[in-house]
PDB file of C-alpha atoms in Angstrom:
ATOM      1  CA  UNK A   1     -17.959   8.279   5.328  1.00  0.00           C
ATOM      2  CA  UNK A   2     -17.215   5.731   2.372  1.00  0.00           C
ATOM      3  CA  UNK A   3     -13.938   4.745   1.949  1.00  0.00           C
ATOM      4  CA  UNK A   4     -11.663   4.105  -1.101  1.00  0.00           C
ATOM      5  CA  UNK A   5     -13.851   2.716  -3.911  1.00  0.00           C
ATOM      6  CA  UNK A   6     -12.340   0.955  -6.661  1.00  0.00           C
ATOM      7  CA  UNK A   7     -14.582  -0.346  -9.813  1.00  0.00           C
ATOM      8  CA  UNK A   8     -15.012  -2.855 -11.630  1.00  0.00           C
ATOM      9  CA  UNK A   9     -13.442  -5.645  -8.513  1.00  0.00           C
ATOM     10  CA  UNK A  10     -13.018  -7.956 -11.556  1.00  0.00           C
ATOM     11  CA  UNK A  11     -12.382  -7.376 -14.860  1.00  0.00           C
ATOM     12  CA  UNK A  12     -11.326  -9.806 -17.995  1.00  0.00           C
ATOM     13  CA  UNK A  13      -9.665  -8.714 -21.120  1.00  0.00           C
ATOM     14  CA  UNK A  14      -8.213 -10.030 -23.935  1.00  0.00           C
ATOM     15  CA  UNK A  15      -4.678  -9.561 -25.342  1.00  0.00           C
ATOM     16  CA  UNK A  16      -4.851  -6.076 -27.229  1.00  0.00           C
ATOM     17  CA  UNK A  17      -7.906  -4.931 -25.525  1.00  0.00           C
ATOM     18  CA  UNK A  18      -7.898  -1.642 -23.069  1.00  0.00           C
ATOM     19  CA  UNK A  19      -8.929  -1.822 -19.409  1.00  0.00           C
ATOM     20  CA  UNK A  20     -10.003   1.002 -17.377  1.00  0.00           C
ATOM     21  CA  UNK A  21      -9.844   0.726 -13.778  1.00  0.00           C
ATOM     22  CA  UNK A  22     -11.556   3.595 -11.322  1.00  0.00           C
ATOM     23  CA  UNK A  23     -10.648   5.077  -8.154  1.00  0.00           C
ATOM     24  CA  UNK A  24     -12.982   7.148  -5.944  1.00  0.00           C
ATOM     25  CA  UNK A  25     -10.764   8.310  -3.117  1.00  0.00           C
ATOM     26  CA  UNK A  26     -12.468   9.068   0.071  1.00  0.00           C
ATOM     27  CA  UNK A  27     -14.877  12.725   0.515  1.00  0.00           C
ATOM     28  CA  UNK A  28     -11.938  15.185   1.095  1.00  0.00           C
ATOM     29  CA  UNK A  29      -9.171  12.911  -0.363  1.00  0.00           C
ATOM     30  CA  UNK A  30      -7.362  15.124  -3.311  1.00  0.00           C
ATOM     31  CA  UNK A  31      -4.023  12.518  -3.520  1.00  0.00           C
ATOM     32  CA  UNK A  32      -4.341   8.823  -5.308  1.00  0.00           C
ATOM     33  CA  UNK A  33      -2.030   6.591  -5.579  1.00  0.00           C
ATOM     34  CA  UNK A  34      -1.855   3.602  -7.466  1.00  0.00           C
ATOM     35  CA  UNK A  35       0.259   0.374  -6.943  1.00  0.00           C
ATOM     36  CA  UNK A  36       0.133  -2.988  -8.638  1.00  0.00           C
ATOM     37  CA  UNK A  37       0.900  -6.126  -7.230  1.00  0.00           C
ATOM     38  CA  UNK A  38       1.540  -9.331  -8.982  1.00  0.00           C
ATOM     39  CA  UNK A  39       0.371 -12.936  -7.096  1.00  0.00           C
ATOM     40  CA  UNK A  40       2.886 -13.655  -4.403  1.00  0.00           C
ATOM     41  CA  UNK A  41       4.420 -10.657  -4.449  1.00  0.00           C
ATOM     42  CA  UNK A  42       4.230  -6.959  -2.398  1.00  0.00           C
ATOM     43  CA  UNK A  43       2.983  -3.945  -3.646  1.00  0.00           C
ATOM     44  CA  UNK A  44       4.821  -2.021  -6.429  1.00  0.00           C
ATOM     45  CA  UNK A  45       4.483   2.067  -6.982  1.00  0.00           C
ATOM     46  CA  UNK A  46       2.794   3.126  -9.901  1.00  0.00           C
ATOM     47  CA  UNK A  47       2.024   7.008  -9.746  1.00  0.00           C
ATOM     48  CA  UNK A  48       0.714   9.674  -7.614  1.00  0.00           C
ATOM     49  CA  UNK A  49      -1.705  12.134  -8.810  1.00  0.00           C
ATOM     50  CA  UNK A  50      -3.487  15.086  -7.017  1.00  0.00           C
ATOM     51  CA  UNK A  51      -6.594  16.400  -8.816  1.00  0.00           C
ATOM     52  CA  UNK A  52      -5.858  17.420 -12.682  1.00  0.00           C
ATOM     53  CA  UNK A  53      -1.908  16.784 -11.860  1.00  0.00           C
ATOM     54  CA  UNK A  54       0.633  14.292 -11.817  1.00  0.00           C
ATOM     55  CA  UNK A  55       3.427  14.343  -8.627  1.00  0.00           C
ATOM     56  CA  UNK A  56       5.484  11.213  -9.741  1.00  0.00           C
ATOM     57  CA  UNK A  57       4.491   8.739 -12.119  1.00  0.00           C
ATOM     58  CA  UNK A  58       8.025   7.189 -12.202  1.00  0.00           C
ATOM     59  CA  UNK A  59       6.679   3.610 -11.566  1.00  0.00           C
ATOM     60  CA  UNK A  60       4.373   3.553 -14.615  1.00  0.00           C
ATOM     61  CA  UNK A  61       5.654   1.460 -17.624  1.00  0.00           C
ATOM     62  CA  UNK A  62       7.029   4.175 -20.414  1.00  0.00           C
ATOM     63  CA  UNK A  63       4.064   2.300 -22.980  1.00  0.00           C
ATOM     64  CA  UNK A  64       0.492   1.566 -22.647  1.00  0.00           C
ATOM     65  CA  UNK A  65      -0.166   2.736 -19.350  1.00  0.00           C
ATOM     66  CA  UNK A  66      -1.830   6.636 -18.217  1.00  0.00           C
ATOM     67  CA  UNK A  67      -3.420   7.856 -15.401  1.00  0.00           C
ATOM     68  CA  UNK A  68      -5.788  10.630 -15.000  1.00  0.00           C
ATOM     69  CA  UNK A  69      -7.018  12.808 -11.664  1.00  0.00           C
ATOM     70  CA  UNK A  70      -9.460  14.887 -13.812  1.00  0.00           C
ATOM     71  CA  UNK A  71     -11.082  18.075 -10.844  1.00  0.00           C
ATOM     72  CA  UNK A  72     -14.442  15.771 -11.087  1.00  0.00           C
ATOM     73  CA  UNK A  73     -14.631  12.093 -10.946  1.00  0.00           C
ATOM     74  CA  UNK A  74     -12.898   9.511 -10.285  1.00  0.00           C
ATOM     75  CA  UNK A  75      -8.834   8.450 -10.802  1.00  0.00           C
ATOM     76  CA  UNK A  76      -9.088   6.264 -14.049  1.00  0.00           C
ATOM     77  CA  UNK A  77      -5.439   4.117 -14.507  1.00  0.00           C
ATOM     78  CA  UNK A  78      -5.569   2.781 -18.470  1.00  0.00           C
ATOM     79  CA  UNK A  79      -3.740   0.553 -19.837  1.00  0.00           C
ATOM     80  CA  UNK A  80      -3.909  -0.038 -23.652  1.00  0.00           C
ATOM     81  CA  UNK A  81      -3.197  -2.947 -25.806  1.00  0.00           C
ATOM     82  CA  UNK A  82      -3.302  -5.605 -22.908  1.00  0.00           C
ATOM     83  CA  UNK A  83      -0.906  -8.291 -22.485  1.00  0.00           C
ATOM     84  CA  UNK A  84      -0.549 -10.980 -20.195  1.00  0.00           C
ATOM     85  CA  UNK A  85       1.786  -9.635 -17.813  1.00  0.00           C
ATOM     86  CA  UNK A  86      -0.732  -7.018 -17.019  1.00  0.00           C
ATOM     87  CA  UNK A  87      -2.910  -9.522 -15.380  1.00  0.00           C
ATOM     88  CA  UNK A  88      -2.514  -8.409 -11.413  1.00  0.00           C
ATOM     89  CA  UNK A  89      -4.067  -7.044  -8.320  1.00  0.00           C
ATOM     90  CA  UNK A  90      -4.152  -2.751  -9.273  1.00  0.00           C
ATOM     91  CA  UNK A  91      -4.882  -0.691  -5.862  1.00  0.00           C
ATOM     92  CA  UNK A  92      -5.823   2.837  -5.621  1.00  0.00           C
ATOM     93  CA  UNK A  93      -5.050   4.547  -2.181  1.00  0.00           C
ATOM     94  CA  UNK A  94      -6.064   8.234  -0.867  1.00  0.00           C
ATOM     95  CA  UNK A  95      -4.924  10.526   0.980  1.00  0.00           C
ATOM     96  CA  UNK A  96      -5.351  14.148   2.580  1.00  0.00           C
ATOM     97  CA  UNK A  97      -2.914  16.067   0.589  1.00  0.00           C
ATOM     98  CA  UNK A  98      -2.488  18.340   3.163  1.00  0.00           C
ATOM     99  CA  UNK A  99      -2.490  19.314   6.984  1.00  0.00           C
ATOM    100  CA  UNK A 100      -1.273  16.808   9.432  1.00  0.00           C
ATOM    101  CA  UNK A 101      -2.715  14.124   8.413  1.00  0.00           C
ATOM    102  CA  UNK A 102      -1.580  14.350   4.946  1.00  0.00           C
ATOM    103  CA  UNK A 103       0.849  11.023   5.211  1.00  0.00           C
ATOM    104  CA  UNK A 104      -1.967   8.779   5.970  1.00  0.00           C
ATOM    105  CA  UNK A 105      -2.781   6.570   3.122  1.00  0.00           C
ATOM    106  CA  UNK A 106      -5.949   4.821   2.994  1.00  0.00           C
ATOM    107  CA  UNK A 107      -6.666   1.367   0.785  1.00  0.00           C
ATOM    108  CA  UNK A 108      -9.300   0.521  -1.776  1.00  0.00           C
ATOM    109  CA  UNK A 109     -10.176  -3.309  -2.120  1.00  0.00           C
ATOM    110  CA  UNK A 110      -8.395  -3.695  -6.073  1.00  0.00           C
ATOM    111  CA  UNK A 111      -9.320  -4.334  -9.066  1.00  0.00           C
ATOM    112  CA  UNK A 112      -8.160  -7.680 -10.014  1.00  0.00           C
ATOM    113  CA  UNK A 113      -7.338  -7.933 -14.121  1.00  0.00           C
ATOM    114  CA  UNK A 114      -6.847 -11.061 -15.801  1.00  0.00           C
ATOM    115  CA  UNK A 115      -6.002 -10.625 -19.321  1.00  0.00           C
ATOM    116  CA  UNK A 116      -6.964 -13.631 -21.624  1.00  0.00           C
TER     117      UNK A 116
ATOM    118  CA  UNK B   1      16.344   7.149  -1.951  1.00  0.00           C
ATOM    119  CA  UNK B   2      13.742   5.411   0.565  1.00  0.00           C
ATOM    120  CA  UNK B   3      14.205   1.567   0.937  1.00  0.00           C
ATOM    121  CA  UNK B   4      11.970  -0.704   2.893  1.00  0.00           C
ATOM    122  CA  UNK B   5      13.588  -4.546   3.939  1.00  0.00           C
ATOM    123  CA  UNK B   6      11.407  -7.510   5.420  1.00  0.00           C
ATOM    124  CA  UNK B   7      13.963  -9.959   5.779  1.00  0.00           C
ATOM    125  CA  UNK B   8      11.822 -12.902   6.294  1.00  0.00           C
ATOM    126  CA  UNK B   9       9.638 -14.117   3.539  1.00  0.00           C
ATOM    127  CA  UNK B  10       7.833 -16.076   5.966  1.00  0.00           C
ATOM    128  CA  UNK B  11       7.444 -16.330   9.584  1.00  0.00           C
ATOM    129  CA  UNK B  12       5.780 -19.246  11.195  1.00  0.00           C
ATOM    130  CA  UNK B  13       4.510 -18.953  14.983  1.00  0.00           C
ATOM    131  CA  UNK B  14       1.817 -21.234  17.279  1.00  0.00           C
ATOM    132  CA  UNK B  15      -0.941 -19.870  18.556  1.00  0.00           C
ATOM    133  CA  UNK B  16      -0.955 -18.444  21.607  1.00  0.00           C
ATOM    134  CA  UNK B  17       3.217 -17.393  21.025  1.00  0.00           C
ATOM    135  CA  UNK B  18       4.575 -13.636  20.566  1.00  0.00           C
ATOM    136  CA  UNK B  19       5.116 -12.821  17.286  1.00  0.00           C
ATOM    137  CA  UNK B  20       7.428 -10.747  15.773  1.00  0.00           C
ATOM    138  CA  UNK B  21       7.887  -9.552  11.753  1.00  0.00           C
ATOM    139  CA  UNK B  22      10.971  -7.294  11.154  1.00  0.00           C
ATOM    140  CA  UNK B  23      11.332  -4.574   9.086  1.00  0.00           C
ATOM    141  CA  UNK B  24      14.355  -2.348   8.657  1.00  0.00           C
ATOM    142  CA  UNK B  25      14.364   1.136   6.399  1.00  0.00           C
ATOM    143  CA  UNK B  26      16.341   3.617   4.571  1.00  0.00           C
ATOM    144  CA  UNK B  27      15.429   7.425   4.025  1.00  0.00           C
ATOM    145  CA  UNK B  28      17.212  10.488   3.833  1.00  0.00           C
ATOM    146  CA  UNK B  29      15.427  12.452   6.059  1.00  0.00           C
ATOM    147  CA  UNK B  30      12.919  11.576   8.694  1.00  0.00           C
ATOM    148  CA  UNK B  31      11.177   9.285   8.670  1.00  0.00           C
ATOM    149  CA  UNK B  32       6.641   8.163   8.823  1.00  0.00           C
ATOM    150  CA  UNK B  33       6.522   4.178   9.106  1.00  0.00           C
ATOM    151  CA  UNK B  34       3.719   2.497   8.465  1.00  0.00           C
ATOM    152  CA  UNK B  35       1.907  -1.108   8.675  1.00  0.00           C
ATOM    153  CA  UNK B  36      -0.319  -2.407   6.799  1.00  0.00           C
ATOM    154  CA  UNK B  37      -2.045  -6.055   6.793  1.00  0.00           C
ATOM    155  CA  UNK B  38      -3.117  -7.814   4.032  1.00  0.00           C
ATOM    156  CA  UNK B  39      -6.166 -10.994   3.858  1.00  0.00           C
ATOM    157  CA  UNK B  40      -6.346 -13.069   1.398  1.00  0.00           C
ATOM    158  CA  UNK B  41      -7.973 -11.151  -2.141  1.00  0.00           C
ATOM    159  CA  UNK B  42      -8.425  -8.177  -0.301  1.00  0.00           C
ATOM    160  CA  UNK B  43      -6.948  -4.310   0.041  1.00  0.00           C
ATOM    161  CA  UNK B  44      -4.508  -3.428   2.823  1.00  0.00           C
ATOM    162  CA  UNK B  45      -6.070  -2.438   6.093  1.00  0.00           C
ATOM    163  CA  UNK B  46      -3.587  -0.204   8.145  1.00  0.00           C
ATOM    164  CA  UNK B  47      -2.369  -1.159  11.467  1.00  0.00           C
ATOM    165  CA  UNK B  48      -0.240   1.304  12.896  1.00  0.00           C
ATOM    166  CA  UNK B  49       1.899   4.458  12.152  1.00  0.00           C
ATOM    167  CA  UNK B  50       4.958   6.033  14.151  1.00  0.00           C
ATOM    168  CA  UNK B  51       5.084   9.458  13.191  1.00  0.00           C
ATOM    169  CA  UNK B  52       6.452  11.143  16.274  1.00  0.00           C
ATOM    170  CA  UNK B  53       6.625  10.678  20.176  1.00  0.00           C
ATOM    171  CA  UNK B  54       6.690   7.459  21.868  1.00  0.00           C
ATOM    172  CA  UNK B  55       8.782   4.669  20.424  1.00  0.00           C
ATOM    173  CA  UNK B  56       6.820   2.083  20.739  1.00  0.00           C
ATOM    174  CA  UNK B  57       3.382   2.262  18.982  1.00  0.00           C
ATOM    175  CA  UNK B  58       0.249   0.484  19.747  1.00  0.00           C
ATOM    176  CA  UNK B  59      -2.610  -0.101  16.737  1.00  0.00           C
ATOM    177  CA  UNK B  60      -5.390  -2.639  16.003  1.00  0.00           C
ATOM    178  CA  UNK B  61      -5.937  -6.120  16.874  1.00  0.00           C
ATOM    179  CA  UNK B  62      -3.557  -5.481  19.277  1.00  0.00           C
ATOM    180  CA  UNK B  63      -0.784  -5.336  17.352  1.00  0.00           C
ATOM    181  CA  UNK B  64       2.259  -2.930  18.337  1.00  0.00           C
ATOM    182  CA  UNK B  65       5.638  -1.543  16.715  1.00  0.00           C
ATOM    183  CA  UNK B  66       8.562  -0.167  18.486  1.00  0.00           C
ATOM    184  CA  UNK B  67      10.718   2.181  16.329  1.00  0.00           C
ATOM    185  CA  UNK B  68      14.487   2.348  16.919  1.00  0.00           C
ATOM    186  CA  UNK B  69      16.393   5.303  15.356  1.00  0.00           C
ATOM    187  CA  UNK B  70      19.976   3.551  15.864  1.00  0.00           C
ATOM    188  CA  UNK B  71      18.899   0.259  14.463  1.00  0.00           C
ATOM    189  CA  UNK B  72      16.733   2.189  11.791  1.00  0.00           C
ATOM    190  CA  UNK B  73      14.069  -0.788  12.341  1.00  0.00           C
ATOM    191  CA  UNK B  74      10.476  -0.643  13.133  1.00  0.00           C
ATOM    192  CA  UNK B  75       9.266  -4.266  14.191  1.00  0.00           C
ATOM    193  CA  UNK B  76       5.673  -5.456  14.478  1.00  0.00           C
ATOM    194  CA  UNK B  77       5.111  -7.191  17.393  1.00  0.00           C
ATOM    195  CA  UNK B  78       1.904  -8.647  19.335  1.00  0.00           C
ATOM    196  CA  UNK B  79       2.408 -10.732  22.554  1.00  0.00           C
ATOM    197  CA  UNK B  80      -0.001 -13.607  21.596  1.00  0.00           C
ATOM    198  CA  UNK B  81      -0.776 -14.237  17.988  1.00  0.00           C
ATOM    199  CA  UNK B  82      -4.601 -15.719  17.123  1.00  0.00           C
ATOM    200  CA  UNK B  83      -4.784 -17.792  14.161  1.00  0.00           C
ATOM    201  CA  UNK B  84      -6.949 -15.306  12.356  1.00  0.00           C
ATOM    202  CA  UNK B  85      -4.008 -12.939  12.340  1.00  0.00           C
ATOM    203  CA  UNK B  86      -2.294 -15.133   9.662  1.00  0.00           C
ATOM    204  CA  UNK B  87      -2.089 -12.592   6.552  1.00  0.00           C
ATOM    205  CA  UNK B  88       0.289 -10.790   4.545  1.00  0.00           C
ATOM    206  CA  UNK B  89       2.393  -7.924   6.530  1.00  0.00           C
ATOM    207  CA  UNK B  90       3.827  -4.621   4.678  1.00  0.00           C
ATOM    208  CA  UNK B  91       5.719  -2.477   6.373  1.00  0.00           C
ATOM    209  CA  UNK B  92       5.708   0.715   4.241  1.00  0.00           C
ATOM    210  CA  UNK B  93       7.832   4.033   4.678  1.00  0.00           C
ATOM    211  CA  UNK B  94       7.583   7.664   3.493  1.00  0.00           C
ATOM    212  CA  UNK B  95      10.212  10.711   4.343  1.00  0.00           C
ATOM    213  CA  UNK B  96       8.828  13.223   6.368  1.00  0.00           C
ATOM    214  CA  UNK B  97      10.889  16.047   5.288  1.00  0.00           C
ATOM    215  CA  UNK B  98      10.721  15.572   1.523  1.00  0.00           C
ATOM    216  CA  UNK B  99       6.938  16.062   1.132  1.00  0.00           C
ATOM    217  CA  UNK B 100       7.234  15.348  -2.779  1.00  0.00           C
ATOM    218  CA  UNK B 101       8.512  11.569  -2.013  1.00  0.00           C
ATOM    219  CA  UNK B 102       5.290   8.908  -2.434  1.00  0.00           C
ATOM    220  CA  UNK B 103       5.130   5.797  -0.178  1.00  0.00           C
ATOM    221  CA  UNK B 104       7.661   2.892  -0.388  1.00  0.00           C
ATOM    222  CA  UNK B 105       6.058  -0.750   0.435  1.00  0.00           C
ATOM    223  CA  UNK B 106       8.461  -3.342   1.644  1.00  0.00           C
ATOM    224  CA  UNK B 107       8.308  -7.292   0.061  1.00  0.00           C
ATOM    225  CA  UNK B 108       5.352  -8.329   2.658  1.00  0.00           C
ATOM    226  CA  UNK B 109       5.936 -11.070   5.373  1.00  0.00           C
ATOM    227  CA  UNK B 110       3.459 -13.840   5.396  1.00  0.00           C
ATOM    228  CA  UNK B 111       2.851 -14.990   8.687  1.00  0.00           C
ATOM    229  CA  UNK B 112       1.037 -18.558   9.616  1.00  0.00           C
ATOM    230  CA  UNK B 113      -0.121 -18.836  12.739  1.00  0.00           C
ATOM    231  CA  UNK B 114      -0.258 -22.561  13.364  1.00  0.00           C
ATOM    232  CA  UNK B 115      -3.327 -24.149  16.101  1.00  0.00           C
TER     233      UNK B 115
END
């Protein structure tokens, strides 16, 4: 059973450019989460999606930044119009959704973005 | 709201020593506690949960946590720390009776275990 797969690892942008990042959760997984987490410092909510809808997205940014949990395919978290500050460690965790072992949250490696 | 404290920033411990990193929460109902390590450019592996029955908790790498209701704490302890346990530390809380409430990470603890 694959785990939490998160693509690209790496990914470079420039100021003003748009960066995708993907998140596979594992087979059976319908909740994502996302967190960010700048160097040096812990993780920091972003949102929490089940498939085609959005629980609480209360620690996105108001501008630039979406997430998606479409019924096929992977989490996508965009962010538009890059700036530095976006440049961070973004992870994507999954979980049941339901049953007892709903609360258990489970850890893809990150995409690490470094905007130019 | 849910609140998760690591009072130390960094906790420094020779090899072979018991180590402990603290970690203190807030939620308004009951509560799922969590820990999660973290190496160096990589995702956070979990270590251990308390969800219900026995206070004290035993997980990987023989690591262990012992919740306290009164104290509202849930330390990570491990009787003799290796040097390869020297990562980042989250504890990480979620309220069991307010299913709607995502997970809230404490700061991290970086612990060095010295040779």
């Amino acid at each position: 059973n694959a785990g939490v797969m998160q693509n690209p690892r790496h990914l470079v942008r420039r100021r003003g450019q748009e960066a995708r990042l993907r998140c596979s959760p594992m087979k059976g997984h319908s909740h994502v989460y996302w967190y960010r987490q700048l160097p040096e410092e812990g993780l920091k909510f972003m949102v929490y999606l089940q498939k085609e809808n959005i629980i609480d997205e209360s620690g996105m940014p108001k501008e630039r930044f979406s997430a998606e949990f479409p019924k096929e395919g992977p989490s996508i978290l965009r962010i538009q119009q890059v700036v530095r500050g976006d440049s961070a460690a973004y992870f994507c965790a999954s979980s049941p959704g339901s049953g007892f072992r709903s609360y258990e949250q489970y850890f893809g490696p990150g995409t690490r973005l470094t905007v130019t | 709201a849910q609140s998760v404290a690591q009072p130390e920033d960094q906790v420094n411990v020779a090899e072979g020593n018991p180590l402990t990193v603290k970690c203190t929460y807030s939620v308004s109902g009951n509560p799922y506690l969590f820990w999660y390590v973290q190496y160096p450019n990589r995702g956070l592996q979990f270590l251990l949960k308390y969800i219900t029955g026995d206070n004290l908790v035993k997980g990987s790498y023989g690591f262990e946590a012992e919740f306290n209701k009164s104290q509202t704490s849930f330390h990570l302890k491990k009787p003799s720390a290796l040097v390869s346990d020297s990562a980042l530390y989250f504890c990480a809380v979620r309220d069991k009776d307010n299913y709607g409430q995502n997970f809230v990470f404490g700061p991290g603890t970086r612990l060095s275990v010295l040779p």
